[in-house]
Coordinates of C-alpha atoms in Angstrom, one line a residue:
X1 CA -44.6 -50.4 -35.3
X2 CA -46.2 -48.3 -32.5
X3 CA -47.8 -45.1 -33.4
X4 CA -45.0 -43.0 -32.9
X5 CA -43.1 -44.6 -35.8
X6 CA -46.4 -44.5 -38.2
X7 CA -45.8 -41.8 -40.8
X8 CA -45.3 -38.4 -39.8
X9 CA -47.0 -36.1 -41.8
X10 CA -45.7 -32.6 -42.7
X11 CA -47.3 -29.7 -41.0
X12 CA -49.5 -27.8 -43.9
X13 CA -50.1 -23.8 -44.0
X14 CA -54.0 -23.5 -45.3
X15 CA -52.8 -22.8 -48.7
X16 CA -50.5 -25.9 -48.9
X17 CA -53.7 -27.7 -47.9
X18 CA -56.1 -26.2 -49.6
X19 CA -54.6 -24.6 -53.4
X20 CA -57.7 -25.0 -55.3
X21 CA -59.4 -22.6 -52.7
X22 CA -57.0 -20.2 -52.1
X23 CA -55.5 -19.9 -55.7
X24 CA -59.0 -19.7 -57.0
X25 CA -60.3 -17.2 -54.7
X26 CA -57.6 -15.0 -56.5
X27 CA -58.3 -15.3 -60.0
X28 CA -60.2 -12.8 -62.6
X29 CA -62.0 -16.2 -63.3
X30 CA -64.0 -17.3 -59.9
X31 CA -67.0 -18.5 -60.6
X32 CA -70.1 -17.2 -58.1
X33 CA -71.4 -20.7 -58.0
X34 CA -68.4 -22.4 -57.8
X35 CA -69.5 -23.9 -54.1
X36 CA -72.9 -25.0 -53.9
X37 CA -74.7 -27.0 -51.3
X38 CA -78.3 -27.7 -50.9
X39 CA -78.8 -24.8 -53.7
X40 CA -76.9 -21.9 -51.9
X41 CA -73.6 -21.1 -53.5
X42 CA -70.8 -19.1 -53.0
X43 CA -67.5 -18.0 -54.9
X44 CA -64.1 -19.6 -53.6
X45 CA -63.1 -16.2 -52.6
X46 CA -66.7 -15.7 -50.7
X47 CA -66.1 -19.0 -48.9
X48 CA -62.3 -17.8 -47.8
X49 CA -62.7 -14.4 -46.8
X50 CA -65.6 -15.8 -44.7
X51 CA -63.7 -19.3 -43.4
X52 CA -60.7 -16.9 -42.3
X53 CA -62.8 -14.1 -40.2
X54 CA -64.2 -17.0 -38.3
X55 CA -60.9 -18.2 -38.0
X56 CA -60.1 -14.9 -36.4
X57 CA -62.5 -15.5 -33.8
X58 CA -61.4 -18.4 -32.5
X59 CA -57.5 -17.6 -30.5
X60 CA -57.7 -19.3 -27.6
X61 CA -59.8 -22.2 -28.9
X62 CA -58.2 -25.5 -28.9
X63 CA -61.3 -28.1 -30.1
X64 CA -64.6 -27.0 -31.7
X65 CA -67.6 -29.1 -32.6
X66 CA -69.5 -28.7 -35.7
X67 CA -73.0 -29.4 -36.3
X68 CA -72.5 -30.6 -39.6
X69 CA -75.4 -30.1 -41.5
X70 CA -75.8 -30.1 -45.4
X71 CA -75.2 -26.5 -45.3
X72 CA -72.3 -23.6 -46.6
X73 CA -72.1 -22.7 -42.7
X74 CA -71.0 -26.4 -42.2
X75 CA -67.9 -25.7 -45.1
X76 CA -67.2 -22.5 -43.7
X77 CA -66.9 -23.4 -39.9
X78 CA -64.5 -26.2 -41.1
X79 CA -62.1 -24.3 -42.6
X80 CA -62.5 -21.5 -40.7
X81 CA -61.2 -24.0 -37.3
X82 CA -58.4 -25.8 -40.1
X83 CA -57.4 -22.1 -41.1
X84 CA -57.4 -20.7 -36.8
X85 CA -55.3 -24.2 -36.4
X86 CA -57.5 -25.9 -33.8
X87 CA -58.9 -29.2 -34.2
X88 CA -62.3 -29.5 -35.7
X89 CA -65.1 -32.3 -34.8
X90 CA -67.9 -32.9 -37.2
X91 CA -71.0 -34.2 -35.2
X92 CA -73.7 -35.6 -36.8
X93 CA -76.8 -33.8 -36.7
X94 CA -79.0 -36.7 -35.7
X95 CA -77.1 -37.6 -32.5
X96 CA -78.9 -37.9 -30.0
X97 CA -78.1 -36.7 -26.2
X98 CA -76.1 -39.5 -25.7
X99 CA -73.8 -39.8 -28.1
X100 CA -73.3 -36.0 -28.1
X101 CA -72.8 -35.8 -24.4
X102 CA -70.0 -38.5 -25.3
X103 CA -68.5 -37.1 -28.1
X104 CA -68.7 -33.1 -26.2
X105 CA -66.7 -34.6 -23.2
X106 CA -64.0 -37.0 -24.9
X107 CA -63.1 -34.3 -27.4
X108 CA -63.2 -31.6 -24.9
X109 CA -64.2 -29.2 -27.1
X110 CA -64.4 -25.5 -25.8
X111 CA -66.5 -24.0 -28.1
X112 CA -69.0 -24.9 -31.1
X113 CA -69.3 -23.2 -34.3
X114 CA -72.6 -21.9 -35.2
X115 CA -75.8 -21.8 -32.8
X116 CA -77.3 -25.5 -33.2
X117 CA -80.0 -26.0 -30.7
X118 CA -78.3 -28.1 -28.3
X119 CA -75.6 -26.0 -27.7
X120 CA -77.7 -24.3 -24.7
X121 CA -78.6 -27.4 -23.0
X122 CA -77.0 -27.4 -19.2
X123 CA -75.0 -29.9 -20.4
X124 CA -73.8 -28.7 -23.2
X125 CA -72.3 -25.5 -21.7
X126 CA -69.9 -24.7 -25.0
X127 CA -69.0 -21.1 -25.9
X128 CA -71.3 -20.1 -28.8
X129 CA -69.5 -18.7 -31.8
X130 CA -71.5 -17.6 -34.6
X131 CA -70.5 -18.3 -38.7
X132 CA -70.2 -15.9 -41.2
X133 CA -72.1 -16.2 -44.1
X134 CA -69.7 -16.2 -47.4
X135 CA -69.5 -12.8 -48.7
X136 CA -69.7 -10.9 -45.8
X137 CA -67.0 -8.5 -44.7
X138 CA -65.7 -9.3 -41.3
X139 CA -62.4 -7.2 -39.8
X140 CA -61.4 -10.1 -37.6
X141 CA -59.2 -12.0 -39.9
X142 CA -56.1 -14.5 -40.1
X143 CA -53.9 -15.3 -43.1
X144 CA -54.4 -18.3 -44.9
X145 CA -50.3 -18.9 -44.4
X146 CA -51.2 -20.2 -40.5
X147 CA -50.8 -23.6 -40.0
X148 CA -53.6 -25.5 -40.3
X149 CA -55.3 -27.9 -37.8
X150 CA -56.9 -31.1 -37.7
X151 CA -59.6 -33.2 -37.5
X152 CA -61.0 -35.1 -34.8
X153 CA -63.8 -37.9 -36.4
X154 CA -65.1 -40.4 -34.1
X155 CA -66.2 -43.7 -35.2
X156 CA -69.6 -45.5 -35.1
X157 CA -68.5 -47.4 -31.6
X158 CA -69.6 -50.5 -32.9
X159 CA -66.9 -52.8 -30.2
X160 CA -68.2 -49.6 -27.4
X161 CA -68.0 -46.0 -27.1
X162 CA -67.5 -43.8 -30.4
X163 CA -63.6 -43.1 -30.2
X164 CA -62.1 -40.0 -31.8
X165 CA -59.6 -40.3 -34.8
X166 CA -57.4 -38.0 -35.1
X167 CA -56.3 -37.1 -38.5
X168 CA -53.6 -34.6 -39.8
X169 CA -54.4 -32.3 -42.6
X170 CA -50.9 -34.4 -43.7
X171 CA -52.4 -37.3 -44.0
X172 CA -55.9 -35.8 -45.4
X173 CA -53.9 -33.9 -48.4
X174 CA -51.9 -37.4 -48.7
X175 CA -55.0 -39.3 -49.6
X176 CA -56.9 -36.4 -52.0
X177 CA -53.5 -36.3 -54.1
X178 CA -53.5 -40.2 -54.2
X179 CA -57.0 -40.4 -55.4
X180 CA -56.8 -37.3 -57.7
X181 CA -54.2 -39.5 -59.1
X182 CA -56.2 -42.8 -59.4
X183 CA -59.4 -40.6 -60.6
X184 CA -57.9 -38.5 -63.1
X185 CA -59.4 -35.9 -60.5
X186 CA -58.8 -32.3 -62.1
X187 CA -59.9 -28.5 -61.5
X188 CA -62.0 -29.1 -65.0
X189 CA -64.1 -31.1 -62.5
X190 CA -67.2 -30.6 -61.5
X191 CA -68.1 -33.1 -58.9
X192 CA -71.6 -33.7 -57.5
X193 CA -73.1 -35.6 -54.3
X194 CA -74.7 -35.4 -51.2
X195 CA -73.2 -37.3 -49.0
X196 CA -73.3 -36.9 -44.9
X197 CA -70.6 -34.1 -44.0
X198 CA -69.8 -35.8 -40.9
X199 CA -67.8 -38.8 -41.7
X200 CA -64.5 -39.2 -44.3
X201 CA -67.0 -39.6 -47.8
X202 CA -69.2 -36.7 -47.7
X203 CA -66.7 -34.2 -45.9
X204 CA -62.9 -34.9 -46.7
X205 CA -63.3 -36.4 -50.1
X206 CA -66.3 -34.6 -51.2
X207 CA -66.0 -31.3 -49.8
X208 CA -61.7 -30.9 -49.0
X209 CA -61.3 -33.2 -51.9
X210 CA -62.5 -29.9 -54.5
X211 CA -61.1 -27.1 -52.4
X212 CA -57.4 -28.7 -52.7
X213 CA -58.2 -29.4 -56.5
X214 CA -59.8 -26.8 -57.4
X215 CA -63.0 -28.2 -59.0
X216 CA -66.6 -27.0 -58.9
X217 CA -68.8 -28.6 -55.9
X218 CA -72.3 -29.0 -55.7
X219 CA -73.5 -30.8 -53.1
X220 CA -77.0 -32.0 -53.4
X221 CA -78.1 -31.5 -49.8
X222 CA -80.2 -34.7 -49.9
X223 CA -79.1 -37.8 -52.1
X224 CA -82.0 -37.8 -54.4
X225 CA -81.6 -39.2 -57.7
X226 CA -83.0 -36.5 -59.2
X227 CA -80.9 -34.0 -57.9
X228 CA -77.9 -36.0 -59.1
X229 CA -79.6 -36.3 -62.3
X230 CA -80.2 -32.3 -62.4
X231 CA -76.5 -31.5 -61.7
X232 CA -74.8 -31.7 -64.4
X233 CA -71.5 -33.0 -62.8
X234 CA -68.4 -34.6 -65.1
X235 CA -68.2 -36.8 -61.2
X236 CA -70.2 -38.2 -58.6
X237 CA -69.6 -39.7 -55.3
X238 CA -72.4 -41.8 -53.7
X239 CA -72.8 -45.3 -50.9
X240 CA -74.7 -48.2 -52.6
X241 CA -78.2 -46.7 -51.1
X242 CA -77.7 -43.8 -53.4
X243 CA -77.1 -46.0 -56.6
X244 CA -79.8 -48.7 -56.3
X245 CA -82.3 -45.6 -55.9
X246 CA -80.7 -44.3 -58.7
X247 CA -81.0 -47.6 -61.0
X248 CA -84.7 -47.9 -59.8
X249 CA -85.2 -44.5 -62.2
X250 CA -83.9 -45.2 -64.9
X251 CA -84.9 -42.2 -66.6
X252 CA -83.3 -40.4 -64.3
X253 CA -80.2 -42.1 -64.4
X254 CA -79.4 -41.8 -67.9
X255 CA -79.0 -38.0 -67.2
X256 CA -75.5 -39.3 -65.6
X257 CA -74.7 -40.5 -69.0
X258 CA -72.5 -37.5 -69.7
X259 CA -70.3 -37.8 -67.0
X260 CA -67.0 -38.9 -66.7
X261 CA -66.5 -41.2 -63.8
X262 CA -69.1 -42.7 -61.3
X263 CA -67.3 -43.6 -57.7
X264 CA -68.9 -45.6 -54.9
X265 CA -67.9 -46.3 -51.7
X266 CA -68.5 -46.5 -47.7
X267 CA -69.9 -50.3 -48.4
X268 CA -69.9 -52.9 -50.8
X269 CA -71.9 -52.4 -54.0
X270 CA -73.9 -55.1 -55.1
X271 CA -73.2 -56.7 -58.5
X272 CA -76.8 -55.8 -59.7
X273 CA -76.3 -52.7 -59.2
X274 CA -72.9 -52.7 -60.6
X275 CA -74.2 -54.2 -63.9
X276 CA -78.0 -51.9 -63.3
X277 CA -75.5 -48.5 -63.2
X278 CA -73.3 -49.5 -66.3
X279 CA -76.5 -50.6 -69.0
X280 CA -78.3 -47.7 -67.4
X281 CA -75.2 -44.4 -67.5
X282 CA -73.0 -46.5 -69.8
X283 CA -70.3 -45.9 -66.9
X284 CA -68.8 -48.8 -64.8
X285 CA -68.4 -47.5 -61.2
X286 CA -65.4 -47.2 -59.4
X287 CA -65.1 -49.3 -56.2
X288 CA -63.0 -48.0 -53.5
X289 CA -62.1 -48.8 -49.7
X290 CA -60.7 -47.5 -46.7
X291 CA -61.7 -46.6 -43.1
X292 CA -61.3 -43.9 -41.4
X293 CA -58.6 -44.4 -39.4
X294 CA -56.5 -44.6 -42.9
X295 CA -58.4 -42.4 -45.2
X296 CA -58.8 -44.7 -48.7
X297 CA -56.7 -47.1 -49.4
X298 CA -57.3 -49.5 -52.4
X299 CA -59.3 -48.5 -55.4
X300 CA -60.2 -48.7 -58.6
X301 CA -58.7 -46.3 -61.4
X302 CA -60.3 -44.2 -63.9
X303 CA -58.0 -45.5 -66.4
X304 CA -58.3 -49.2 -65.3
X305 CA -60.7 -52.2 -65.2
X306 CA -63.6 -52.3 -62.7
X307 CA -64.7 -55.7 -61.6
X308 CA -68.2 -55.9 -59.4
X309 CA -67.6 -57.0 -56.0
X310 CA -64.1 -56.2 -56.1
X311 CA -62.1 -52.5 -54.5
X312 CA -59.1 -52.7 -56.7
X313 CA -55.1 -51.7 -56.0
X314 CA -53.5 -50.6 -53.3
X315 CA -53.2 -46.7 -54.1
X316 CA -50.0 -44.9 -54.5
X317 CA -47.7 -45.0 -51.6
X318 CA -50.0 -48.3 -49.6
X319 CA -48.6 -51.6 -48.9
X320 CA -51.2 -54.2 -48.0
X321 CA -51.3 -58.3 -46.2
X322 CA -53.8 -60.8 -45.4
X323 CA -52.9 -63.1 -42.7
X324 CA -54.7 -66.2 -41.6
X325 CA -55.6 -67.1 -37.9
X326 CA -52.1 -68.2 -37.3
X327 CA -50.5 -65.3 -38.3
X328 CA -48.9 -66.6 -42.0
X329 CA -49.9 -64.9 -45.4
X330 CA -52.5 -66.9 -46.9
X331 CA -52.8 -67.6 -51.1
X332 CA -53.6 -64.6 -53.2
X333 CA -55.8 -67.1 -55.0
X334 CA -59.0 -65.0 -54.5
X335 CA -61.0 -67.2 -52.9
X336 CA -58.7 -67.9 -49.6
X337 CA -59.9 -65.1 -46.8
X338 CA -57.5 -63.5 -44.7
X339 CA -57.4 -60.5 -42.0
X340 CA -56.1 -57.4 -43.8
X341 CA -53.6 -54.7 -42.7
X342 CA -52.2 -52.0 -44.2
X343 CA -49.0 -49.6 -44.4
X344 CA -50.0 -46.0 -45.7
X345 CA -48.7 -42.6 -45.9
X346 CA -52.4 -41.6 -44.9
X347 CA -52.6 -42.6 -41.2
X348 CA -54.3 -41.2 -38.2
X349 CA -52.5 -39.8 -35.8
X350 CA -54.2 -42.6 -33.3
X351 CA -57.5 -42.4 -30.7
X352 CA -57.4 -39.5 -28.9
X353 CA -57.1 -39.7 -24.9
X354 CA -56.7 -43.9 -26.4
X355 CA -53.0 -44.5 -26.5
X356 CA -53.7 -48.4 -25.3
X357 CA -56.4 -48.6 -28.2
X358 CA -54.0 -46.7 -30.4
X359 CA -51.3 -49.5 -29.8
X360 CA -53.2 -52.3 -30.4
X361 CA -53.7 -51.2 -33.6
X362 CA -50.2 -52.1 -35.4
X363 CA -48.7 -55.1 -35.5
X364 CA -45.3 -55.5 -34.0
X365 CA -43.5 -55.3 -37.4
X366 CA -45.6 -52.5 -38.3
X367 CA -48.7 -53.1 -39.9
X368 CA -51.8 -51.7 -39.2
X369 CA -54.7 -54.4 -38.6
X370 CA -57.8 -53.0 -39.9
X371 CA -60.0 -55.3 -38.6
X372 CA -61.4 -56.2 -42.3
X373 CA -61.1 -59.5 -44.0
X374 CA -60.3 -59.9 -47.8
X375 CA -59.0 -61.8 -50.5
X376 CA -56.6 -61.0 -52.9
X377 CA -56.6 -62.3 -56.4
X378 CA -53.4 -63.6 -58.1
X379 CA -53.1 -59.8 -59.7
X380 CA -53.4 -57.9 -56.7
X381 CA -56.9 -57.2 -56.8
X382 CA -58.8 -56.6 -53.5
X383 CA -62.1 -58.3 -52.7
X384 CA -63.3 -56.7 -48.9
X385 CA -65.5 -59.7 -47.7
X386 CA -66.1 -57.6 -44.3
X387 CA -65.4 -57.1 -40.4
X388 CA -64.0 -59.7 -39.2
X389 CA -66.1 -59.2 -36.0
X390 CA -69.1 -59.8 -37.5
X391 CA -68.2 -60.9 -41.4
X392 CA -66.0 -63.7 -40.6
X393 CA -67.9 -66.7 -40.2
X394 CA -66.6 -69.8 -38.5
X395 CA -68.9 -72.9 -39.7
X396 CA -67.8 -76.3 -39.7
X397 CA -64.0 -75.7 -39.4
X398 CA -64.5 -73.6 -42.4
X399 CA -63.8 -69.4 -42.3
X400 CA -66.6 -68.0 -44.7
X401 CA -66.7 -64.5 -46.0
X402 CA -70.5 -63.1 -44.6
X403 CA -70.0 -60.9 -48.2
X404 CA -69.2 -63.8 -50.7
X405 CA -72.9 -65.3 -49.3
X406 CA -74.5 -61.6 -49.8
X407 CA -72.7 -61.7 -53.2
X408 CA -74.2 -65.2 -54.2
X409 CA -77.9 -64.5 -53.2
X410 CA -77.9 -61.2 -54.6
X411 CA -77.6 -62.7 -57.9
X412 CA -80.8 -64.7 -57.2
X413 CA -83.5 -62.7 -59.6
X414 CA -85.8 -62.8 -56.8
X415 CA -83.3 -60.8 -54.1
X416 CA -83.1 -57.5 -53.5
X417 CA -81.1 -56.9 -50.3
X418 CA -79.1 -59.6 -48.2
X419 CA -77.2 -59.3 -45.1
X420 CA -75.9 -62.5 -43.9
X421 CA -74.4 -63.3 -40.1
X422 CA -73.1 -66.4 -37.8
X423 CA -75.6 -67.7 -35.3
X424 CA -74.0 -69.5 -32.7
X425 CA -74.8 -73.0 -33.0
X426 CA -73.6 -76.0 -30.8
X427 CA -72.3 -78.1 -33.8
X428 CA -70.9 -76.2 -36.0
X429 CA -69.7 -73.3 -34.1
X430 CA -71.4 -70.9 -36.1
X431 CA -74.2 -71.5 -38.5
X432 CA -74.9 -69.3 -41.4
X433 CA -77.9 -67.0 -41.4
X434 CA -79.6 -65.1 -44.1
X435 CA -81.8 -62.0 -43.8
X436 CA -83.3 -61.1 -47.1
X437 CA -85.3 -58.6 -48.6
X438 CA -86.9 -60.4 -51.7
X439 CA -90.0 -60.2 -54.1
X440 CA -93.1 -62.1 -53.1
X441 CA -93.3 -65.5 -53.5
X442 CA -89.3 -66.2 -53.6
X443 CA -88.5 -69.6 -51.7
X444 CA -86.1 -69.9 -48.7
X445 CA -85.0 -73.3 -49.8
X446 CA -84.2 -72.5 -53.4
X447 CA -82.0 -69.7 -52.1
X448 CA -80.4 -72.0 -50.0
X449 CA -80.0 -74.1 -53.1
X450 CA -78.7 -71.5 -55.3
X451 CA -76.0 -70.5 -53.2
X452 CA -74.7 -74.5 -52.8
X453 CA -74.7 -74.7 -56.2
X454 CA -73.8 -71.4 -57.2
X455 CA -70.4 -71.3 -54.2
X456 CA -69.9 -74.6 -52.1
X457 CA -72.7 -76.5 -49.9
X458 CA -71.0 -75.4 -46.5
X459 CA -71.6 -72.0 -47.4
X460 CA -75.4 -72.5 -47.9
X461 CA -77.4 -70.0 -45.5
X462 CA -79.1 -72.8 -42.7
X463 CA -81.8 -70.7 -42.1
X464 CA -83.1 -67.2 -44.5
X465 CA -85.3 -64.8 -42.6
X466 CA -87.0 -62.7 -45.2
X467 CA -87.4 -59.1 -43.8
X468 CA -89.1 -55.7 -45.0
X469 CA -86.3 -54.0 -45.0
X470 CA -82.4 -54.0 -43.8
X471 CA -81.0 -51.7 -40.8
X472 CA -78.2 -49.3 -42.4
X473 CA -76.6 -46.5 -40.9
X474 CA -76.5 -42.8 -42.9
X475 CA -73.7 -44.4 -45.0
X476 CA -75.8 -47.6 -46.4
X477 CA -74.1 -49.7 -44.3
X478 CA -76.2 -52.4 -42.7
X479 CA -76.7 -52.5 -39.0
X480 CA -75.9 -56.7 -38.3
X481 CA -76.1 -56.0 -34.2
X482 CA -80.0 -55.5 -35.3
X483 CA -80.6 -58.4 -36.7
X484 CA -79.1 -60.8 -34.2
X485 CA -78.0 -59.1 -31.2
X486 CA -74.5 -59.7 -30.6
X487 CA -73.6 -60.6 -34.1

């Protein structure tokens, strides 16, 4: 399947995309805090009237950039551009000059929303257009009937530059309904985190997640466990990083007791924090997984079993496969690892300016590869072992999972973080090495030993480097090209 024939995703007015927001900016009943990030809130109809003067503003435009901060002006310039129909960018605002400069010129964005302080920089010569603050009256206004645009995320660059993903506000209200399925996910809502705006978590689930539902938002502006804790949300988002802070209050996390549903996401949560979370809220999280390029994928349900370690079921409408290295499904015995693609009604629209890139992505019959490798368990559930680039290790003639390793140290009492990576190594191809954050005292050879006897002996770490701390991105993720270059 080349791009062309991925699924083609219905073009969406801003109501059809958004119902929550526009529906609730009309009734006797919107609340005045009924968006609320980093403590400033707005009512839906605040928000719209707002998001729709920008909108206003911008004929003529084609791509604008967003500074997305934890801020209302970061919500409103978003669906200010989805509601004028251009295509929106969220840029992170860390980036340095660098991966701006990149990100400015392969989008070729014309303008950016807001005045960040970049923006005046020679080479950054972007048009300058300023955001309206909810609850202002502007004259310059569209209809929320227009058709609505899209986004244009670009990814960490990991395998080289950042490339931009296109995705359809098809394909974005695809994946909220499918999740709002899985999650029970209602307008009695009231869902809580503070998550980065600029990548799929914080921004489309979080933030476009409650204006096409309908539910109450508060975003925390920072992730802080006691801002969580002060919330008073029925559901919370949060990456692993978030939820071991949270476990190491416990205090604090008890206040999540009266919630309905804790979610996690963006990487793998450890089993320790798994069980932590559930003595601690008396909630099991729900696991979930996805990328990008697909939106989520495979999850947990509110109304199912959570396992630790484990993402779930496909979601409504996704079809997944794990081949082995010669192209044949391997055992759904959950244990035997495989590279795992995916058929989805929540696809990107491909790279932008990449249509090479874009066509490497799909099998011939179809199938998108995601670059992930995973078992599946004789019930269908989904364990995410990791990139195959740098969590596939070859050792031995064996193919070890880099997360089954991180799984069996973490369970060490003495362990608190893990990352584990192939060296190269002239016997074995690859060897297996462990970088570990652990408590004082805590023996690299009876970790080695506890994961022989706890998995098999030619998964045993050859070597553990114990480290102050792990690299991770904003997302938790941990950075494995810092711990061995190349890895």
């Amino acid at each position: 399947m080349s791009p062309a024939s991925s699924p083609v995703h219905p073009s969406l007015s801003l109501r059809q995309l958004f119902p929550g927001l526009v529906q609730g900016a009309g009734r006797g009943d919107d609340r005045p805090d009924a968006l609320a990030v980093d403590g400033v809130s707005c009512s839906r109809a605040d928000l719209l009237a707002a998001a729709l003067s920008l909108a206003g503003r911008l004929t003529g435009a084609r791509t604008v950039v967003v500074e997305a901060t934890p801020t209302l002006d970061t919500v409103t310039a978003v669906v200010g551009a989805l509601a004028a129909g251009v295509a929106v960018v969220p840029l992170a605002p860390d980036a340095g000059p660098l991966e701006r400069g990149h990100v400015l010129r392969d989008s070729g964005a014309d303008a950016v929303l807001g005045d960040p302080a970049w923006a005046g920089e020679a080479e950054s010569p972007l048009e300058r257009i300023p955001v309206p603050a909810p609850g202002t009256d502007e004259a310059c206004r569209l209809d929320a009937d227009t058709r609505a645009g899209s986004f244009v995320m670009y990814t960490s660059g990991t395998t080289g530059p950042p490339k931009g993903v296109v995705l359809s506000a098809g394909a974005v209200a695809a994946d909220l309904d499918s999740l709002a399925e899985a999650w029970a996910w209602t307008a009695e809502d009231v869902l809580v985190h503070g998550l980065p705006l600029f990548h799929v978590h914080g921004l489309v689930l979080g933030v476009l997640g409650s204006l096409r539902t309908g539910n109450a938002l508060v975003h925390t502006g920072r992730p802080l466990p006691e801002r969580y804790a002060a919330a008073g949300g029925s559901l919370y988002f949060g990456v692993p990083t978030v939820w071991s802070r949270m476990v190491a209050e416990p205090a604090t996390a008890a206040a999540l007791r009266p919630a309905r549903l804790l979610v996690s996401g963006s990487a793998g949560l450890p089993a320790p924090v798994f069980d932590a979370l559930t003595g601690l809220t008396g909630h099991q999280p729900v696991e979930r997984y996805g990328m990008t390029e697909t939106l989520i994928t495979i999850g947990a349900r509110a109304d199912g079993e959570r396992r630790p370690g484990q993402v779930g079921l496909p979601l409504s409408g996704v079809r997944t496969r794990i081949l082995g290295e010669d192209g044949d499904p391997v055992p759904h015995d959950g244990e035997t690892v495989g590279d795992l693609q995916v058929q989805a009604p929540t696809m990107f629209d491909g790279y932008l300016n990449r249509p090479e890139a874009t066509a490497a992505c799909w099998t011939e019959d179809g199938w998108f590869v995601t670059g992930d490798v995973a078992t599946i368990g004789p019930d269908g559930w989904h364990r995410i072992v990791g990139r195959a680039s740098v969590d596939l290790i070859k050792s031995g003639g064996y193919r070890i999972g880099a997360g089954e390793v991180e799984a069996a140290l973490l369970a060490h009492p003495g362990v608190r973080e893990a990352a584990v990576v192939g060296e190269p190594d002239p016997d074995l191809g690859q060897r297996i090495v462990a970088f570990v954050v652990a408590d004082e005292g805590t023996d690299p050879a009876v970790l080695t030993q506890f994961v022989a006897d706890g998995l098999s002996v030619h998964k045993r770490p050859r070597r553990v480097e114990f480290v102050e701390s792990l690299p991770r991105n904003a997302l938790g993720k941990v950075q494995k090209s810092l711990l061995i270059p190349g890895a």
